[in-house]
Amino acid sequence: DAGVIQSPRHEVTEMGQEVTLRCKPISGHNSLFWYRQTMMRGLELLIYFNNNVPIDDSGMPEDRFSAKMPNASFSTLKIQPSEPRDSAVYFCASSRRLAGNNEQFFGPGTRLTVL
Amino acid sequence: KNEVEQSPQNLTAQEGEFITINCSYSVGISALHWLQQHPGGGIVSLFMLSSGKKKHGRLIATINIQEKHSSLHITASHPRDSAVYICAYFNNTDKLIFGTGTRLQVFP
């Protein structure tokens, strides 16, 4: 199993540009999570999907952030327009979400730098 | 006040030492995650447990649901164990609530 795949691994962009982060969850997993990690705030949940449906997006900072999951094997997190304060590592995680076992498996992360 | 408290925040050890990292939480939970984040940034799931004890190699995790406390032990520590260890629990909407992490450095 390849694990959770994220791309790109690193992204450097200028303020105002659109940024799209991509995630492929582990095959067979039906829940997908987007997290952001910064030194100041640690790991924060942005949004999660169950069976491709967004369940809780209360962690999405503002309207500049949007996430989609068009099918079970792909999700995107988009920031438009990007700002320097969006600089962080963005992790995608997936889980099988069975009763009593919601263990999450994390991707390698995308390190985003907005200049 | 963070809902998940870890101690210590920073820990240094000599190779071979027995390591204990503690995690306390304030609400009733059904399961707790231990995660490891290496200096390169990747996050690895170590354990998910809801009762008792689990062991994987040199790592042992225990949880006492009644006392709202979990511990992660590393036996015969090695420099490659140097990482940030994070405990997290699932809240009633299945969201992970993270601790602040314990930064471990093991010196040869």
Tab-separated table of C-alpha atoms in Angstrom:
chain	number	residue	atom	x	y	z
A	1	ASP	CA	0.000	0.000	0.000
A	2	ALA	CA	1.436	3.395	-0.979
A	3	GLY	CA	-0.065	5.216	1.966
A	4	VAL	CA	-1.622	8.656	1.735
A	5	ILE	CA	-0.117	10.596	-1.169
A	6	GLN	CA	0.125	14.368	-1.196
A	7	SER	CA	1.365	16.745	-3.855
A	8	PRO	CA	3.237	18.923	-4.158
A	9	ARG	CA	5.612	18.274	-1.263
A	10	HIS	CA	6.784	21.860	-1.306
A	11	GLU	CA	5.144	24.946	-2.729
A	12	VAL	CA	6.485	28.466	-2.785
A	13	THR	CA	4.208	31.143	-4.155
A	14	GLU	CA	3.607	34.844	-4.032
A	15	MET	CA	0.871	36.541	-2.097
A	16	GLY	CA	-2.340	36.704	-4.086
A	17	GLN	CA	-1.706	33.572	-6.117
A	18	GLU	CA	-3.996	30.560	-6.086
A	19	VAL	CA	-2.629	27.441	-4.430
A	20	THR	CA	-4.019	23.930	-4.885
A	21	LEU	CA	-2.932	21.062	-2.671
A	22	ARG	CA	-3.773	17.498	-3.630
A	23	CYS	CA	-4.368	14.317	-1.685
A	24	LYS	CA	-4.937	10.689	-2.581
A	25	PRO	CA	-6.172	8.698	0.422
A	26	ILE	CA	-5.405	5.064	1.119
A	27	SER	CA	-7.532	2.821	-1.054
A	28	GLY	CA	-10.588	1.593	0.843
A	29	HIS	CA	-10.561	4.421	3.353
A	30	ASN	CA	-13.805	6.382	3.501
A	31	SER	CA	-12.811	9.351	5.649
A	32	LEU	CA	-10.393	12.100	4.661
A	33	PHE	CA	-9.034	14.908	6.792
A	34	TRP	CA	-7.152	18.114	5.983
A	35	TYR	CA	-4.924	19.525	8.748
A	36	ARG	CA	-2.684	22.560	9.014
A	37	GLN	CA	0.379	22.685	11.250
A	38	THR	CA	2.151	25.844	12.360
A	39	MET	CA	4.628	26.537	15.131
A	40	MET	CA	2.185	28.827	16.870
A	41	ARG	CA	-0.992	26.742	16.719
A	42	GLY	CA	0.227	23.166	16.269
A	43	LEU	CA	-2.019	20.784	14.341
A	44	GLU	CA	-5.458	22.073	13.432
A	45	LEU	CA	-8.247	20.246	11.630
A	46	LEU	CA	-9.480	22.265	8.677
A	47	ILE	CA	-12.145	19.993	7.216
A	48	TYR	CA	-13.055	16.342	6.957
A	49	PHE	CA	-15.074	14.214	4.578
A	50	ASN	CA	-16.971	10.973	5.071
A	51	ASN	CA	-17.782	9.073	1.887
A	52	ASN	CA	-16.763	12.128	-0.159
A	53	VAL	CA	-19.216	14.402	1.690
A	54	PRO	CA	-17.875	17.327	3.760
A	55	ILE	CA	-18.949	16.739	7.348
A	56	ASP	CA	-17.297	19.505	9.326
A	57	ASP	CA	-15.583	22.539	7.802
A	58	SER	CA	-15.656	24.656	10.946
A	59	GLY	CA	-11.873	24.702	10.991
A	60	MET	CA	-11.539	26.337	7.586
A	61	PRO	CA	-10.059	29.749	8.391
A	62	GLU	CA	-12.050	31.862	5.950
A	63	ASP	CA	-13.664	31.957	2.550
A	64	ARG	CA	-10.291	31.960	0.841
A	65	PHE	CA	-10.041	28.268	1.703
A	66	SER	CA	-12.096	25.625	-0.063
A	67	ALA	CA	-11.893	21.844	-0.247
A	68	LYS	CA	-13.417	19.293	-2.562
A	69	MET	CA	-13.569	15.544	-2.787
A	70	PRO	CA	-14.975	14.653	-6.201
A	71	ASN	CA	-14.424	10.927	-5.683
A	72	ALA	CA	-13.153	8.438	-3.131
A	73	SER	CA	-9.576	8.623	-4.333
A	74	PHE	CA	-8.904	12.340	-4.633
A	75	SER	CA	-9.279	15.558	-2.698
A	76	THR	CA	-8.062	19.122	-3.136
A	77	LEU	CA	-7.543	22.016	-0.775
A	78	LYS	CA	-7.478	25.376	-2.512
A	79	ILE	CA	-6.412	28.755	-1.193
A	80	GLN	CA	-7.388	31.754	-3.301
A	81	PRO	CA	-5.933	34.315	-2.880
A	82	SER	CA	-3.042	33.116	-0.743
A	83	GLU	CA	-1.539	35.262	2.019
A	84	PRO	CA	1.781	35.017	3.905
A	85	ARG	CA	-0.058	33.905	7.057
A	86	ASP	CA	-1.176	30.784	5.184
A	87	SER	CA	2.411	29.538	5.260
A	88	ALA	CA	2.318	26.197	7.071
A	89	VAL	CA	2.548	22.472	6.540
A	90	TYR	CA	-0.719	21.005	5.300
A	91	PHE	CA	-1.377	17.353	6.055
A	92	CYS	CA	-3.969	15.058	4.592
A	93	ALA	CA	-5.003	11.951	6.523
A	94	SER	CA	-7.410	9.129	5.847
A	95	SER	CA	-9.133	6.444	7.882
A	96	ARG	CA	-11.391	3.477	7.307
A	97	ARG	CA	-13.864	4.663	9.939
A	98	LEU	CA	-15.084	1.355	11.293
A	99	ALA	CA	-16.910	1.187	14.600
A	100	GLY	CA	-14.316	1.349	17.342
A	101	ASN	CA	-11.401	1.981	14.994
A	102	ASN	CA	-10.880	5.378	13.435
A	103	GLU	CA	-7.094	5.235	13.281
A	104	GLN	CA	-5.860	7.933	10.944
A	105	PHE	CA	-2.944	7.617	8.574
A	106	PHE	CA	-1.165	10.784	7.570
A	107	GLY	CA	0.400	11.826	4.301
A	108	PRO	CA	3.884	13.361	4.137
A	109	GLY	CA	2.491	16.888	4.093
A	110	THR	CA	2.838	19.871	1.781
A	111	ARG	CA	5.070	22.660	3.027
A	112	LEU	CA	3.563	25.907	1.749
A	113	THR	CA	5.450	29.183	1.768
A	114	VAL	CA	3.628	32.326	0.690
A	115	LEU	CA	5.951	35.250	0.096
B	1	LYS	CA	-5.920	25.414	28.879
B	2	ASN	CA	-5.332	22.707	26.317
B	3	GLU	CA	-7.780	19.814	26.559
B	4	VAL	CA	-4.866	17.416	26.191
B	5	GLU	CA	-1.833	17.929	28.369
B	6	GLN	CA	1.442	16.211	27.667
B	7	SER	CA	4.477	16.015	29.886
B	8	PRO	CA	7.258	16.648	29.656
B	9	GLN	CA	7.277	19.156	26.808
B	10	ASN	CA	10.935	18.459	26.108
B	11	LEU	CA	12.948	15.409	26.994
B	12	THR	CA	16.577	14.495	26.446
B	13	ALA	CA	17.985	11.064	27.083
B	14	GLN	CA	21.084	8.976	26.563
B	15	GLU	CA	20.905	6.044	24.237
B	16	GLY	CA	19.598	2.986	26.037
B	17	GLU	CA	17.503	4.837	28.594
B	18	PHE	CA	13.876	4.002	29.324
B	19	ILE	CA	11.593	6.841	28.231
B	20	THR	CA	8.122	7.704	29.501
B	21	ILE	CA	5.858	10.362	28.001
B	22	ASN	CA	2.589	11.170	29.720
B	23	CYS	CA	-0.749	12.342	28.354
B	24	SER	CA	-3.710	13.562	30.398
B	25	TYR	CA	-7.073	14.660	29.106
B	26	SER	CA	-10.106	16.186	30.706
B	27	VAL	CA	-13.106	14.517	29.055
B	28	GLY	CA	-14.397	10.983	28.705
B	29	ILE	CA	-13.073	9.410	25.559
B	30	SER	CA	-13.420	6.204	23.603
B	31	ALA	CA	-9.958	5.997	22.054
B	32	LEU	CA	-6.623	7.724	22.028
B	33	HIS	CA	-3.965	8.065	19.328
B	34	TRP	CA	-0.219	8.238	19.779
B	35	LEU	CA	1.555	9.831	16.815
B	36	GLN	CA	5.216	10.358	16.003
B	37	GLN	CA	6.529	13.264	13.962
B	38	HIS	CA	10.124	13.066	12.803
B	39	PRO	CA	12.325	16.087	12.136
B	40	GLY	CA	11.567	15.670	8.434
B	41	GLY	CA	7.943	16.446	9.251
B	42	GLY	CA	6.096	13.228	8.455
B	43	ILE	CA	3.503	12.017	10.961
B	44	VAL	CA	3.263	8.329	11.730
B	45	SER	CA	0.492	6.642	13.667
B	46	LEU	CA	2.039	4.576	16.466
B	47	PHE	CA	-0.958	3.327	18.381
B	48	MET	CA	-4.664	3.706	18.735
B	49	LEU	CA	-5.951	2.276	21.981
B	50	SER	CA	-9.072	2.340	24.039
B	51	SER	CA	-8.056	0.202	27.013
B	52	GLY	CA	-5.144	-1.599	28.595
B	53	LYS	CA	-1.823	-1.809	26.848
B	54	LYS	CA	-0.385	-2.208	23.360
B	55	LYS	CA	3.171	-3.077	22.394
B	56	HIS	CA	5.005	-2.662	19.123
B	57	GLY	CA	8.684	-3.408	19.160
B	58	ARG	CA	10.318	-1.179	21.764
B	59	LEU	CA	7.219	0.978	22.115
B	60	ILE	CA	4.534	0.363	24.722
B	61	ALA	CA	1.375	2.426	25.175
B	62	THR	CA	-0.953	2.186	28.138
B	63	ILE	CA	-4.214	3.885	28.894
B	64	ASN	CA	-6.378	4.221	31.994
B	65	ILE	CA	-9.760	5.443	30.838
B	66	GLN	CA	-11.054	6.059	34.377
B	67	GLU	CA	-8.044	8.186	35.319
B	68	LYS	CA	-8.019	9.918	31.900
B	69	HIS	CA	-4.342	9.204	31.438
B	70	SER	CA	-2.127	7.488	28.922
B	71	SER	CA	1.590	6.826	28.779
B	72	LEU	CA	3.989	6.034	25.968
B	73	HIS	CA	7.123	4.125	26.923
B	74	ILE	CA	10.227	3.545	24.846
B	75	THR	CA	12.576	0.834	26.021
B	76	ALA	CA	16.275	0.861	25.090
B	77	SER	CA	15.965	4.276	23.446
B	78	HIS	CA	17.979	5.018	20.322
B	79	PRO	CA	18.907	8.267	18.560
B	80	ARG	CA	16.492	7.368	15.758
B	81	ASP	CA	13.671	7.647	18.318
B	82	SER	CA	14.302	11.403	18.374
B	83	ALA	CA	11.036	12.977	17.300
B	84	VAL	CA	7.971	14.802	18.554
B	85	TYR	CA	5.411	12.486	20.134
B	86	ILE	CA	1.812	13.627	20.054
B	87	CYS	CA	-1.196	12.177	21.818
B	88	ALA	CA	-4.683	12.899	20.539
B	89	TYR	CA	-8.163	11.740	21.372
B	90	PHE	CA	-11.327	11.427	19.338
B	91	ASN	CA	-14.084	13.731	20.526
B	92	ASN	CA	-17.777	12.937	20.240
B	93	THR	CA	-17.803	13.985	16.584
B	94	ASP	CA	-14.789	11.792	15.758
B	95	LYS	CA	-12.450	14.750	15.437
B	96	LEU	CA	-8.918	14.379	16.761
B	97	ILE	CA	-8.022	16.760	19.568
B	98	PHE	CA	-4.237	17.052	19.729
B	99	GLY	CA	-1.849	17.537	22.585
B	100	THR	CA	1.011	20.005	22.237
B	101	GLY	CA	3.557	17.254	21.764
B	102	THR	CA	6.684	16.105	23.562
B	103	ARG	CA	9.987	16.728	21.839
B	104	LEU	CA	12.383	13.846	22.509
B	105	GLN	CA	16.090	13.903	21.755
B	106	VAL	CA	18.144	10.780	22.318
B	107	PHE	CA	21.899	11.233	22.261
B	108	PRO	CA	24.377	8.476	21.481
